[in-house]
């Protein structure tokens, strides 16, 4: 996910690490981003990693944790949360399951909808004021971007939308390697073969395959030890005979074969189509350039065509 990490580096680390440069150019650092994409693709993990990367404090809260049955208490929870983040600045504040508290206002009915609307209003108010006093960056994460209130992602709030897709081949191999880095693998286990066989799997699905194979190996080792103890009790074996050695307890191909036979994709093609469609809408929403204005002419520095001299990939 190199492209995603590069985008995160620019949209999250720059405002936190180089806030003074934003001030010098007369603008406030961006206040937040929204991660959206299928479940199990590492949105929360990416947020933790980026906070660690730029040395910021990290506060994570799941949306439903803010909601209570008492009138006014949910809004107070939001204010308290932002106060804590400001006190710990520089701080990255993450709202996981953002769709649970930021649904389009007026989309429901009854008291629960009104309470949700008040919570959204309080969050938007805090985000609007958060950059004026302290260095706090807000990250929202959701797997339902289509139901969010449009005010949440308007410019000046969570205005940078970053799509976290399913892992590609290189990413899948890296996830297998990370999940199995401490596991004793039998010789001949080719992780690249596993990566090629899991097209369309999320990071969580891949981690489940690794856990399943490990559990099978553990179960086999425990059953073998129980069988050995039974034979010792019956007098068939001596006390130390048949004891398993550490180097013999390995995750083998048969364990992976069984784990792969039970593997399942948690993200369907239909779900994936929804995310792709939303991503395309966001690109299309930017529209075409409003003008074809460019400084140039005889009095401009540079050549007659007004070449701006910027790297071609700067704003890709």
PDB file of C-alpha atoms in Angstrom:
ATOM      1  CA  UNK A   1       0.000   0.000   0.000  1.00  0.00           C
ATOM      2  CA  UNK A   2       2.837   2.376  -0.865  1.00  0.00           C
ATOM      3  CA  UNK A   3       0.539   4.914  -2.571  1.00  0.00           C
ATOM      4  CA  UNK A   4      -1.755   5.053   0.463  1.00  0.00           C
ATOM      5  CA  UNK A   5       1.205   5.445   2.832  1.00  0.00           C
ATOM      6  CA  UNK A   6       2.648   8.270   0.723  1.00  0.00           C
ATOM      7  CA  UNK A   7      -0.707  10.050   0.737  1.00  0.00           C
ATOM      8  CA  UNK A   8      -0.982   9.568   4.503  1.00  0.00           C
ATOM      9  CA  UNK A   9       2.528  10.928   4.971  1.00  0.00           C
ATOM     10  CA  UNK A  10       1.559  14.118   3.173  1.00  0.00           C
ATOM     11  CA  UNK A  11      -1.936  14.615   4.602  1.00  0.00           C
ATOM     12  CA  UNK A  12      -1.323  13.579   8.230  1.00  0.00           C
ATOM     13  CA  UNK A  13       2.380  13.912   9.025  1.00  0.00           C
ATOM     14  CA  UNK A  14       2.937  17.242   7.296  1.00  0.00           C
ATOM     15  CA  UNK A  15       0.256  19.123   9.302  1.00  0.00           C
ATOM     16  CA  UNK A  16       1.511  17.590  12.572  1.00  0.00           C
ATOM     17  CA  UNK A  17       5.268  17.840  11.993  1.00  0.00           C
ATOM     18  CA  UNK A  18       5.426  21.027   9.889  1.00  0.00           C
ATOM     19  CA  UNK A  19       2.592  23.156  11.262  1.00  0.00           C
ATOM     20  CA  UNK A  20       4.941  26.201  11.282  1.00  0.00           C
ATOM     21  CA  UNK A  21       5.285  26.052   7.502  1.00  0.00           C
ATOM     22  CA  UNK A  22       1.509  26.195   7.086  1.00  0.00           C
ATOM     23  CA  UNK A  23       1.446  29.273   9.306  1.00  0.00           C
ATOM     24  CA  UNK A  24       4.235  30.897   7.269  1.00  0.00           C
ATOM     25  CA  UNK A  25       2.181  30.468   4.094  1.00  0.00           C
ATOM     26  CA  UNK A  26      -0.824  32.027   5.805  1.00  0.00           C
ATOM     27  CA  UNK A  27      -3.014  28.967   6.167  1.00  0.00           C
ATOM     28  CA  UNK A  28      -4.103  26.579   8.882  1.00  0.00           C
ATOM     29  CA  UNK A  29      -2.990  22.952   8.681  1.00  0.00           C
ATOM     30  CA  UNK A  30      -5.606  20.505   7.443  1.00  0.00           C
ATOM     31  CA  UNK A  31      -7.777  19.386  10.342  1.00  0.00           C
ATOM     32  CA  UNK A  32      -8.593  15.854   9.354  1.00  0.00           C
ATOM     33  CA  UNK A  33      -8.953  12.977   6.932  1.00  0.00           C
ATOM     34  CA  UNK A  34     -11.495  10.235   6.380  1.00  0.00           C
ATOM     35  CA  UNK A  35     -10.367   6.666   5.783  1.00  0.00           C
ATOM     36  CA  UNK A  36     -12.961   4.595   3.956  1.00  0.00           C
ATOM     37  CA  UNK A  37     -12.893   1.131   2.491  1.00  0.00           C
ATOM     38  CA  UNK A  38     -13.809  -2.509   3.192  1.00  0.00           C
ATOM     39  CA  UNK A  39     -13.660  -3.949   6.715  1.00  0.00           C
ATOM     40  CA  UNK A  40     -10.433  -5.623   7.746  1.00  0.00           C
ATOM     41  CA  UNK A  41      -8.082  -3.629   5.519  1.00  0.00           C
ATOM     42  CA  UNK A  42      -6.157  -1.903   8.309  1.00  0.00           C
ATOM     43  CA  UNK A  43      -7.735   1.531   8.636  1.00  0.00           C
ATOM     44  CA  UNK A  44      -7.252   1.630  12.422  1.00  0.00           C
ATOM     45  CA  UNK A  45      -3.790   0.090  12.169  1.00  0.00           C
ATOM     46  CA  UNK A  46      -2.723   2.704   9.617  1.00  0.00           C
ATOM     47  CA  UNK A  47      -3.898   5.492  11.911  1.00  0.00           C
ATOM     48  CA  UNK A  48      -1.890   4.061  14.832  1.00  0.00           C
ATOM     49  CA  UNK A  49       1.165   3.643  12.626  1.00  0.00           C
ATOM     50  CA  UNK A  50       1.039   7.215  11.332  1.00  0.00           C
ATOM     51  CA  UNK A  51       0.674   8.577  14.885  1.00  0.00           C
ATOM     52  CA  UNK A  52       3.723   6.585  15.961  1.00  0.00           C
ATOM     53  CA  UNK A  53       5.620   7.717  12.857  1.00  0.00           C
ATOM     54  CA  UNK A  54       5.237  11.415  13.625  1.00  0.00           C
ATOM     55  CA  UNK A  55       5.623  11.073  17.403  1.00  0.00           C
ATOM     56  CA  UNK A  56       2.097  12.267  18.210  1.00  0.00           C
ATOM     57  CA  UNK A  57      -0.159  11.035  20.982  1.00  0.00           C
ATOM     58  CA  UNK A  58      -2.969   8.795  19.760  1.00  0.00           C
ATOM     59  CA  UNK A  59      -6.528   8.630  21.079  1.00  0.00           C
ATOM     60  CA  UNK A  60      -8.925   6.170  19.460  1.00  0.00           C
ATOM     61  CA  UNK A  61     -12.608   5.887  20.214  1.00  0.00           C
ATOM     62  CA  UNK A  62     -15.367   3.895  18.567  1.00  0.00           C
ATOM     63  CA  UNK A  63     -18.385   5.957  17.630  1.00  0.00           C
ATOM     64  CA  UNK A  64     -20.995   4.124  19.752  1.00  0.00           C
ATOM     65  CA  UNK A  65     -18.899   4.680  22.908  1.00  0.00           C
ATOM     66  CA  UNK A  66     -19.868   8.358  22.826  1.00  0.00           C
ATOM     67  CA  UNK A  67     -23.608   7.716  22.875  1.00  0.00           C
ATOM     68  CA  UNK A  68     -25.571   7.438  26.125  1.00  0.00           C
ATOM     69  CA  UNK A  69     -29.232   7.359  27.050  1.00  0.00           C
ATOM     70  CA  UNK A  70     -29.055  10.597  29.070  1.00  0.00           C
ATOM     71  CA  UNK A  71     -29.952  13.915  27.445  1.00  0.00           C
ATOM     72  CA  UNK A  72     -26.909  16.102  26.866  1.00  0.00           C
ATOM     73  CA  UNK A  73     -24.362  13.543  28.100  1.00  0.00           C
ATOM     74  CA  UNK A  74     -23.305  12.410  24.621  1.00  0.00           C
ATOM     75  CA  UNK A  75     -22.409  15.989  23.639  1.00  0.00           C
ATOM     76  CA  UNK A  76     -20.508  16.368  26.928  1.00  0.00           C
ATOM     77  CA  UNK A  77     -18.551  13.193  26.079  1.00  0.00           C
ATOM     78  CA  UNK A  78     -17.549  14.735  22.752  1.00  0.00           C
ATOM     79  CA  UNK A  79     -16.387  17.983  24.422  1.00  0.00           C
ATOM     80  CA  UNK A  80     -14.426  16.024  27.027  1.00  0.00           C
ATOM     81  CA  UNK A  81     -12.773  13.915  24.331  1.00  0.00           C
ATOM     82  CA  UNK A  82     -11.585  16.947  22.361  1.00  0.00           C
ATOM     83  CA  UNK A  83     -10.398  18.652  25.573  1.00  0.00           C
ATOM     84  CA  UNK A  84      -8.308  15.578  26.346  1.00  0.00           C
ATOM     85  CA  UNK A  85      -6.855  15.624  22.803  1.00  0.00           C
ATOM     86  CA  UNK A  86      -5.980  19.318  23.046  1.00  0.00           C
ATOM     87  CA  UNK A  87      -4.304  18.748  26.418  1.00  0.00           C
ATOM     88  CA  UNK A  88      -2.182  15.977  24.843  1.00  0.00           C
ATOM     89  CA  UNK A  89      -1.264  17.853  21.653  1.00  0.00           C
ATOM     90  CA  UNK A  90       0.301  17.138  19.273  1.00  0.00           C
ATOM     91  CA  UNK A  91      -2.372  14.489  19.123  1.00  0.00           C
ATOM     92  CA  UNK A  92      -4.155  12.371  16.537  1.00  0.00           C
ATOM     93  CA  UNK A  93      -7.769  11.723  17.474  1.00  0.00           C
ATOM     94  CA  UNK A  94      -9.390   8.816  15.682  1.00  0.00           C
ATOM     95  CA  UNK A  95     -13.121   8.140  15.380  1.00  0.00           C
ATOM     96  CA  UNK A  96     -13.553   4.484  14.446  1.00  0.00           C
ATOM     97  CA  UNK A  97     -16.930   3.345  13.076  1.00  0.00           C
ATOM     98  CA  UNK A  98     -17.620   6.974  12.137  1.00  0.00           C
ATOM     99  CA  UNK A  99     -20.846   6.034  10.350  1.00  0.00           C
ATOM    100  CA  UNK A 100     -22.484   5.127  13.682  1.00  0.00           C
ATOM    101  CA  UNK A 101     -22.389   8.744  14.905  1.00  0.00           C
ATOM    102  CA  UNK A 102     -22.210  10.775  11.694  1.00  0.00           C
ATOM    103  CA  UNK A 103     -25.122   9.554   9.600  1.00  0.00           C
ATOM    104  CA  UNK A 104     -26.856  12.151   7.442  1.00  0.00           C
ATOM    105  CA  UNK A 105     -28.851  14.344   9.789  1.00  0.00           C
ATOM    106  CA  UNK A 106     -32.593  13.819   9.671  1.00  0.00           C
ATOM    107  CA  UNK A 107     -32.166  10.373   8.098  1.00  0.00           C
ATOM    108  CA  UNK A 108     -33.826   8.590  11.018  1.00  0.00           C
ATOM    109  CA  UNK A 109     -36.903   9.176  13.112  1.00  0.00           C
ATOM    110  CA  UNK A 110     -37.710   9.671  16.760  1.00  0.00           C
ATOM    111  CA  UNK A 111     -35.531  10.634  19.702  1.00  0.00           C
ATOM    112  CA  UNK A 112     -32.525   8.513  18.710  1.00  0.00           C
ATOM    113  CA  UNK A 113     -32.176  10.473  15.471  1.00  0.00           C
ATOM    114  CA  UNK A 114     -32.333  13.782  17.335  1.00  0.00           C
ATOM    115  CA  UNK A 115     -29.665  12.621  19.778  1.00  0.00           C
ATOM    116  CA  UNK A 116     -27.435  11.529  16.870  1.00  0.00           C
ATOM    117  CA  UNK A 117     -27.919  14.884  15.173  1.00  0.00           C
ATOM    118  CA  UNK A 118     -26.831  16.715  18.327  1.00  0.00           C
ATOM    119  CA  UNK A 119     -23.689  14.566  18.578  1.00  0.00           C
ATOM    120  CA  UNK A 120     -22.779  15.307  14.944  1.00  0.00           C
ATOM    121  CA  UNK A 121     -23.328  19.021  15.523  1.00  0.00           C
ATOM    122  CA  UNK A 122     -21.037  18.924  18.562  1.00  0.00           C
ATOM    123  CA  UNK A 123     -18.315  17.023  16.674  1.00  0.00           C
ATOM    124  CA  UNK A 124     -18.450  19.448  13.748  1.00  0.00           C
ATOM    125  CA  UNK A 125     -18.259  22.403  16.140  1.00  0.00           C
ATOM    126  CA  UNK A 126     -15.203  20.929  17.860  1.00  0.00           C
ATOM    127  CA  UNK A 127     -13.458  20.133  14.551  1.00  0.00           C
ATOM    128  CA  UNK A 128     -14.069  23.700  13.369  1.00  0.00           C
ATOM    129  CA  UNK A 129     -12.415  25.082  16.497  1.00  0.00           C
ATOM    130  CA  UNK A 130      -9.775  22.454  17.017  1.00  0.00           C
ATOM    131  CA  UNK A 131      -7.058  23.912  14.782  1.00  0.00           C
ATOM    132  CA  UNK A 132      -7.251  27.443  16.164  1.00  0.00           C
ATOM    133  CA  UNK A 133      -5.770  26.596  19.550  1.00  0.00           C
ATOM    134  CA  UNK A 134      -3.896  23.314  19.559  1.00  0.00           C
ATOM    135  CA  UNK A 135      -2.236  20.893  17.169  1.00  0.00           C
ATOM    136  CA  UNK A 136      -4.911  18.174  16.991  1.00  0.00           C
ATOM    137  CA  UNK A 137      -5.540  16.119  13.860  1.00  0.00           C
ATOM    138  CA  UNK A 138      -8.792  14.167  13.426  1.00  0.00           C
ATOM    139  CA  UNK A 139      -9.058  10.875  11.530  1.00  0.00           C
ATOM    140  CA  UNK A 140     -12.416   9.280  10.809  1.00  0.00           C
ATOM    141  CA  UNK A 141     -12.718   5.666   9.659  1.00  0.00           C
ATOM    142  CA  UNK A 142     -15.780   4.046   8.129  1.00  0.00           C
ATOM    143  CA  UNK A 143     -16.817   1.198   5.881  1.00  0.00           C
ATOM    144  CA  UNK A 144     -20.072   3.011   5.018  1.00  0.00           C
ATOM    145  CA  UNK A 145     -18.971   6.331   3.478  1.00  0.00           C
ATOM    146  CA  UNK A 146     -22.203   6.605   1.476  1.00  0.00           C
ATOM    147  CA  UNK A 147     -24.348   7.279   4.584  1.00  0.00           C
ATOM    148  CA  UNK A 148     -22.163   9.962   6.191  1.00  0.00           C
ATOM    149  CA  UNK A 149     -23.493  13.477   6.637  1.00  0.00           C
ATOM    150  CA  UNK A 150     -22.066  15.636   3.804  1.00  0.00           C
ATOM    151  CA  UNK A 151     -21.103  18.342   6.333  1.00  0.00           C
ATOM    152  CA  UNK A 152     -18.520  15.970   7.855  1.00  0.00           C
ATOM    153  CA  UNK A 153     -16.438  15.810   4.679  1.00  0.00           C
ATOM    154  CA  UNK A 154     -16.811  19.362   3.436  1.00  0.00           C
ATOM    155  CA  UNK A 155     -13.608  21.460   3.020  1.00  0.00           C
ATOM    156  CA  UNK A 156     -12.194  22.538   6.368  1.00  0.00           C
ATOM    157  CA  UNK A 157     -13.286  19.399   8.216  1.00  0.00           C
ATOM    158  CA  UNK A 158     -12.475  15.810   7.220  1.00  0.00           C
ATOM    159  CA  UNK A 159     -11.793  17.108   3.747  1.00  0.00           C
ATOM    160  CA  UNK A 160      -9.152  14.591   2.645  1.00  0.00           C
ATOM    161  CA  UNK A 161     -10.782  11.295   1.668  1.00  0.00           C
ATOM    162  CA  UNK A 162      -8.406   8.337   1.453  1.00  0.00           C
ATOM    163  CA  UNK A 163      -9.583   5.027   0.034  1.00  0.00           C
ATOM    164  CA  UNK A 164      -8.018   2.023   1.791  1.00  0.00           C
ATOM    165  CA  UNK A 165      -8.471  -0.788  -0.760  1.00  0.00           C
ATOM    166  CA  UNK A 166      -8.088  -4.539  -0.508  1.00  0.00           C
ATOM    167  CA  UNK A 167      -4.400  -5.508  -0.440  1.00  0.00           C
ATOM    168  CA  UNK A 168      -2.690  -6.197  -3.755  1.00  0.00           C
ATOM    169  CA  UNK A 169      -0.269  -9.105  -4.326  1.00  0.00           C
ATOM    170  CA  UNK A 170       2.746  -7.377  -2.798  1.00  0.00           C
ATOM    171  CA  UNK A 171       0.673  -6.251   0.202  1.00  0.00           C
ATOM    172  CA  UNK A 172      -0.789  -9.728   0.742  1.00  0.00           C
ATOM    173  CA  UNK A 173       2.689 -11.236   0.797  1.00  0.00           C
ATOM    174  CA  UNK A 174       3.808  -8.600   3.328  1.00  0.00           C
ATOM    175  CA  UNK A 175       0.772  -9.390   5.527  1.00  0.00           C
ATOM    176  CA  UNK A 176       1.535 -13.133   5.441  1.00  0.00           C
ATOM    177  CA  UNK A 177       5.164 -12.434   6.351  1.00  0.00           C
ATOM    178  CA  UNK A 178       4.149 -10.126   9.215  1.00  0.00           C
ATOM    179  CA  UNK A 179       1.566 -12.591  10.572  1.00  0.00           C
ATOM    180  CA  UNK A 180       3.984 -15.543  10.405  1.00  0.00           C
ATOM    181  CA  UNK A 181       7.223 -13.793  11.404  1.00  0.00           C
ATOM    182  CA  UNK A 182       7.333 -15.568  14.790  1.00  0.00           C
ATOM    183  CA  UNK A 183       5.787 -18.837  13.618  1.00  0.00           C
ATOM    184  CA  UNK A 184       7.958 -21.946  13.069  1.00  0.00           C
ATOM    185  CA  UNK A 185       7.384 -22.754   9.385  1.00  0.00           C
ATOM    186  CA  UNK A 186       8.367 -26.047   7.775  1.00  0.00           C
ATOM    187  CA  UNK A 187      10.921 -25.857   4.959  1.00  0.00           C
ATOM    188  CA  UNK A 188       9.249 -25.533   1.588  1.00  0.00           C
ATOM    189  CA  UNK A 189       6.448 -23.198   2.690  1.00  0.00           C
ATOM    190  CA  UNK A 190       6.326 -20.603  -0.118  1.00  0.00           C
ATOM    191  CA  UNK A 191       4.544 -17.491   1.116  1.00  0.00           C
ATOM    192  CA  UNK A 192       4.337 -16.072  -2.421  1.00  0.00           C
ATOM    193  CA  UNK A 193       2.114 -19.034  -3.382  1.00  0.00           C
ATOM    194  CA  UNK A 194      -0.219 -18.217  -0.490  1.00  0.00           C
ATOM    195  CA  UNK A 195      -0.290 -14.548  -1.538  1.00  0.00           C
ATOM    196  CA  UNK A 196      -1.189 -15.435  -5.136  1.00  0.00           C
ATOM    197  CA  UNK A 197      -3.987 -17.727  -3.924  1.00  0.00           C
ATOM    198  CA  UNK A 198      -5.732 -15.071  -1.827  1.00  0.00           C
ATOM    199  CA  UNK A 199      -6.822 -12.541  -4.449  1.00  0.00           C
ATOM    200  CA  UNK A 200      -9.734 -10.510  -3.061  1.00  0.00           C
ATOM    201  CA  UNK A 201      -8.978 -11.323   0.594  1.00  0.00           C
ATOM    202  CA  UNK A 202      -8.701  -8.551   3.164  1.00  0.00           C
ATOM    203  CA  UNK A 203      -5.844  -8.256   5.645  1.00  0.00           C
ATOM    204  CA  UNK A 204      -8.092  -9.652   8.394  1.00  0.00           C
ATOM    205  CA  UNK A 205      -8.987 -12.651   6.205  1.00  0.00           C
ATOM    206  CA  UNK A 206      -5.285 -13.386   5.637  1.00  0.00           C
ATOM    207  CA  UNK A 207      -4.539 -13.079   9.369  1.00  0.00           C
ATOM    208  CA  UNK A 208      -7.354 -15.572  10.014  1.00  0.00           C
ATOM    209  CA  UNK A 209      -5.754 -18.099   7.632  1.00  0.00           C
ATOM    210  CA  UNK A 210      -2.440 -17.794   9.498  1.00  0.00           C
ATOM    211  CA  UNK A 211      -4.151 -18.180  12.877  1.00  0.00           C
ATOM    212  CA  UNK A 212      -6.108 -21.195  11.669  1.00  0.00           C
ATOM    213  CA  UNK A 213      -2.948 -22.950  10.411  1.00  0.00           C
ATOM    214  CA  UNK A 214      -1.155 -22.170  13.693  1.00  0.00           C
ATOM    215  CA  UNK A 215      -4.050 -23.518  15.778  1.00  0.00           C
ATOM    216  CA  UNK A 216      -4.043 -26.754  13.773  1.00  0.00           C
ATOM    217  CA  UNK A 217      -0.317 -27.215  14.430  1.00  0.00           C
ATOM    218  CA  UNK A 218      -0.819 -26.472  18.152  1.00  0.00           C
ATOM    219  CA  UNK A 219      -3.735 -28.912  18.367  1.00  0.00           C
ATOM    220  CA  UNK A 220      -1.671 -31.624  16.670  1.00  0.00           C
ATOM    221  CA  UNK A 221       1.218 -31.073  19.092  1.00  0.00           C
ATOM    222  CA  UNK A 222      -1.112 -31.203  22.138  1.00  0.00           C
ATOM    223  CA  UNK A 223      -2.851 -34.388  20.957  1.00  0.00           C
ATOM    224  CA  UNK A 224       0.512 -36.040  20.315  1.00  0.00           C
ATOM    225  CA  UNK A 225       1.668 -35.134  23.845  1.00  0.00           C
ATOM    226  CA  UNK A 226      -1.577 -36.435  25.392  1.00  0.00           C
ATOM    227  CA  UNK A 227      -1.164 -39.692  23.492  1.00  0.00           C
ATOM    228  CA  UNK A 228       2.433 -39.988  24.729  1.00  0.00           C
ATOM    229  CA  UNK A 229       1.352 -39.474  28.348  1.00  0.00           C
ATOM    230  CA  UNK A 230      -1.309 -42.182  27.999  1.00  0.00           C
ATOM    231  CA  UNK A 231       1.333 -44.629  26.759  1.00  0.00           C
ATOM    232  CA  UNK A 232       3.600 -43.715  29.668  1.00  0.00           C
ATOM    233  CA  UNK A 233       0.782 -44.418  32.135  1.00  0.00           C
ATOM    234  CA  UNK A 234       0.086 -47.776  30.515  1.00  0.00           C
ATOM    235  CA  UNK A 235       3.785 -48.682  30.654  1.00  0.00           C
ATOM    236  CA  UNK A 236       4.289 -48.758  26.882  1.00  0.00           C
ATOM    237  CA  UNK A 237       6.870 -45.917  26.978  1.00  0.00           C
ATOM    238  CA  UNK A 238       9.547 -44.638  29.336  1.00  0.00           C
ATOM    239  CA  UNK A 239       9.178 -41.197  30.949  1.00  0.00           C
ATOM    240  CA  UNK A 240      11.335 -39.330  28.419  1.00  0.00           C
ATOM    241  CA  UNK A 241      10.663 -41.446  25.371  1.00  0.00           C
ATOM    242  CA  UNK A 242       8.865 -39.909  22.390  1.00  0.00           C
ATOM    243  CA  UNK A 243       9.005 -36.358  23.766  1.00  0.00           C
ATOM    244  CA  UNK A 244       8.475 -33.791  20.975  1.00  0.00           C
ATOM    245  CA  UNK A 245      11.369 -31.471  20.238  1.00  0.00           C
ATOM    246  CA  UNK A 246      10.852 -27.786  19.508  1.00  0.00           C
ATOM    247  CA  UNK A 247      12.366 -28.144  16.039  1.00  0.00           C
ATOM    248  CA  UNK A 248       9.808 -30.857  15.198  1.00  0.00           C
ATOM    249  CA  UNK A 249       6.794 -28.660  16.016  1.00  0.00           C
ATOM    250  CA  UNK A 250       6.286 -26.805  12.732  1.00  0.00           C
ATOM    251  CA  UNK A 251       3.445 -25.390  10.651  1.00  0.00           C
ATOM    252  CA  UNK A 252       3.434 -27.574   7.568  1.00  0.00           C
ATOM    253  CA  UNK A 253       1.811 -27.535   4.150  1.00  0.00           C
ATOM    254  CA  UNK A 254      -1.030 -29.781   5.331  1.00  0.00           C
ATOM    255  CA  UNK A 255      -1.949 -27.208   7.986  1.00  0.00           C
ATOM    256  CA  UNK A 256      -2.083 -24.437   5.386  1.00  0.00           C
ATOM    257  CA  UNK A 257      -4.011 -26.674   2.965  1.00  0.00           C
ATOM    258  CA  UNK A 258      -6.702 -27.241   5.591  1.00  0.00           C
ATOM    259  CA  UNK A 259      -6.754 -23.555   6.621  1.00  0.00           C
ATOM    260  CA  UNK A 260      -7.101 -22.458   2.984  1.00  0.00           C
ATOM    261  CA  UNK A 261      -9.958 -24.939   2.436  1.00  0.00           C
ATOM    262  CA  UNK A 262     -11.873 -23.160   5.222  1.00  0.00           C
ATOM    263  CA  UNK A 263     -10.824 -19.627   4.218  1.00  0.00           C
ATOM    264  CA  UNK A 264     -13.520 -17.132   3.331  1.00  0.00           C
ATOM    265  CA  UNK A 265     -13.652 -13.685   1.777  1.00  0.00           C
ATOM    266  CA  UNK A 266     -15.345 -11.159   4.025  1.00  0.00           C
ATOM    267  CA  UNK A 267     -15.760  -8.560   1.252  1.00  0.00           C
ATOM    268  CA  UNK A 268     -18.040  -9.521  -1.636  1.00  0.00           C
ATOM    269  CA  UNK A 269     -17.753  -8.224  -5.183  1.00  0.00           C
ATOM    270  CA  UNK A 270     -20.975  -6.284  -4.623  1.00  0.00           C
ATOM    271  CA  UNK A 271     -19.530  -4.529  -1.547  1.00  0.00           C
ATOM    272  CA  UNK A 272     -16.331  -3.799  -3.417  1.00  0.00           C
ATOM    273  CA  UNK A 273     -18.331  -2.239  -6.243  1.00  0.00           C
ATOM    274  CA  UNK A 274     -19.946   0.181  -3.762  1.00  0.00           C
ATOM    275  CA  UNK A 275     -16.537   1.424  -2.589  1.00  0.00           C
ATOM    276  CA  UNK A 276     -15.177   1.724  -6.110  1.00  0.00           C
ATOM    277  CA  UNK A 277     -18.279   3.664  -7.159  1.00  0.00           C
ATOM    278  CA  UNK A 278     -17.938   6.032  -4.190  1.00  0.00           C
ATOM    279  CA  UNK A 279     -14.253   6.600  -4.990  1.00  0.00           C
ATOM    280  CA  UNK A 280     -15.117   7.397  -8.606  1.00  0.00           C
ATOM    281  CA  UNK A 281     -17.828   9.832  -7.477  1.00  0.00           C
ATOM    282  CA  UNK A 282     -15.304  11.653  -5.313  1.00  0.00           C
ATOM    283  CA  UNK A 283     -12.940  12.007  -8.271  1.00  0.00           C
ATOM    284  CA  UNK A 284     -15.746  13.129 -10.565  1.00  0.00           C
ATOM    285  CA  UNK A 285     -16.996  15.554  -7.925  1.00  0.00           C
ATOM    286  CA  UNK A 286     -13.858  17.597  -8.243  1.00  0.00           C
ATOM    287  CA  UNK A 287     -14.979  18.490 -11.752  1.00  0.00           C
ATOM    288  CA  UNK A 288     -12.912  20.064 -14.476  1.00  0.00           C
ATOM    289  CA  UNK A 289     -10.732  23.108 -13.946  1.00  0.00           C
ATOM    290  CA  UNK A 290     -12.855  26.237 -13.665  1.00  0.00           C
ATOM    291  CA  UNK A 291     -10.494  28.271 -15.847  1.00  0.00           C
ATOM    292  CA  UNK A 292      -7.462  27.757 -17.998  1.00  0.00           C
ATOM    293  CA  UNK A 293      -5.638  30.625 -16.250  1.00  0.00           C
ATOM    294  CA  UNK A 294      -1.850  30.563 -16.129  1.00  0.00           C
ATOM    295  CA  UNK A 295       0.700  33.274 -15.412  1.00  0.00           C
ATOM    296  CA  UNK A 296       2.759  33.783 -18.533  1.00  0.00           C
ATOM    297  CA  UNK A 297       3.605  36.222 -21.280  1.00  0.00           C
ATOM    298  CA  UNK A 298       6.591  38.400 -21.901  1.00  0.00           C
ATOM    299  CA  UNK A 299       6.850  39.808 -18.366  1.00  0.00           C
ATOM    300  CA  UNK A 300       6.647  36.432 -16.638  1.00  0.00           C
ATOM    301  CA  UNK A 301       9.708  34.565 -15.504  1.00  0.00           C
ATOM    302  CA  UNK A 302      10.324  31.362 -17.396  1.00  0.00           C
ATOM    303  CA  UNK A 303       9.693  30.679 -21.060  1.00  0.00           C
ATOM    304  CA  UNK A 304       7.044  32.287 -23.252  1.00  0.00           C
ATOM    305  CA  UNK A 305       4.625  29.413 -22.657  1.00  0.00           C
ATOM    306  CA  UNK A 306       4.582  30.151 -18.939  1.00  0.00           C
ATOM    307  CA  UNK A 307       6.100  26.821 -17.895  1.00  0.00           C
ATOM    308  CA  UNK A 308       5.617  26.609 -14.124  1.00  0.00           C
ATOM    309  CA  UNK A 309       8.569  24.270 -13.668  1.00  0.00           C
ATOM    310  CA  UNK A 310       6.793  22.079 -11.058  1.00  0.00           C
ATOM    311  CA  UNK A 311       7.376  18.324 -11.025  1.00  0.00           C
ATOM    312  CA  UNK A 312       4.736  16.597 -13.113  1.00  0.00           C
ATOM    313  CA  UNK A 313       3.735  14.199 -10.320  1.00  0.00           C
ATOM    314  CA  UNK A 314       3.470  16.815  -7.553  1.00  0.00           C
ATOM    315  CA  UNK A 315      -0.329  16.927  -7.574  1.00  0.00           C
ATOM    316  CA  UNK A 316      -1.152  13.487  -8.918  1.00  0.00           C
TER     317      UNK A 316
END
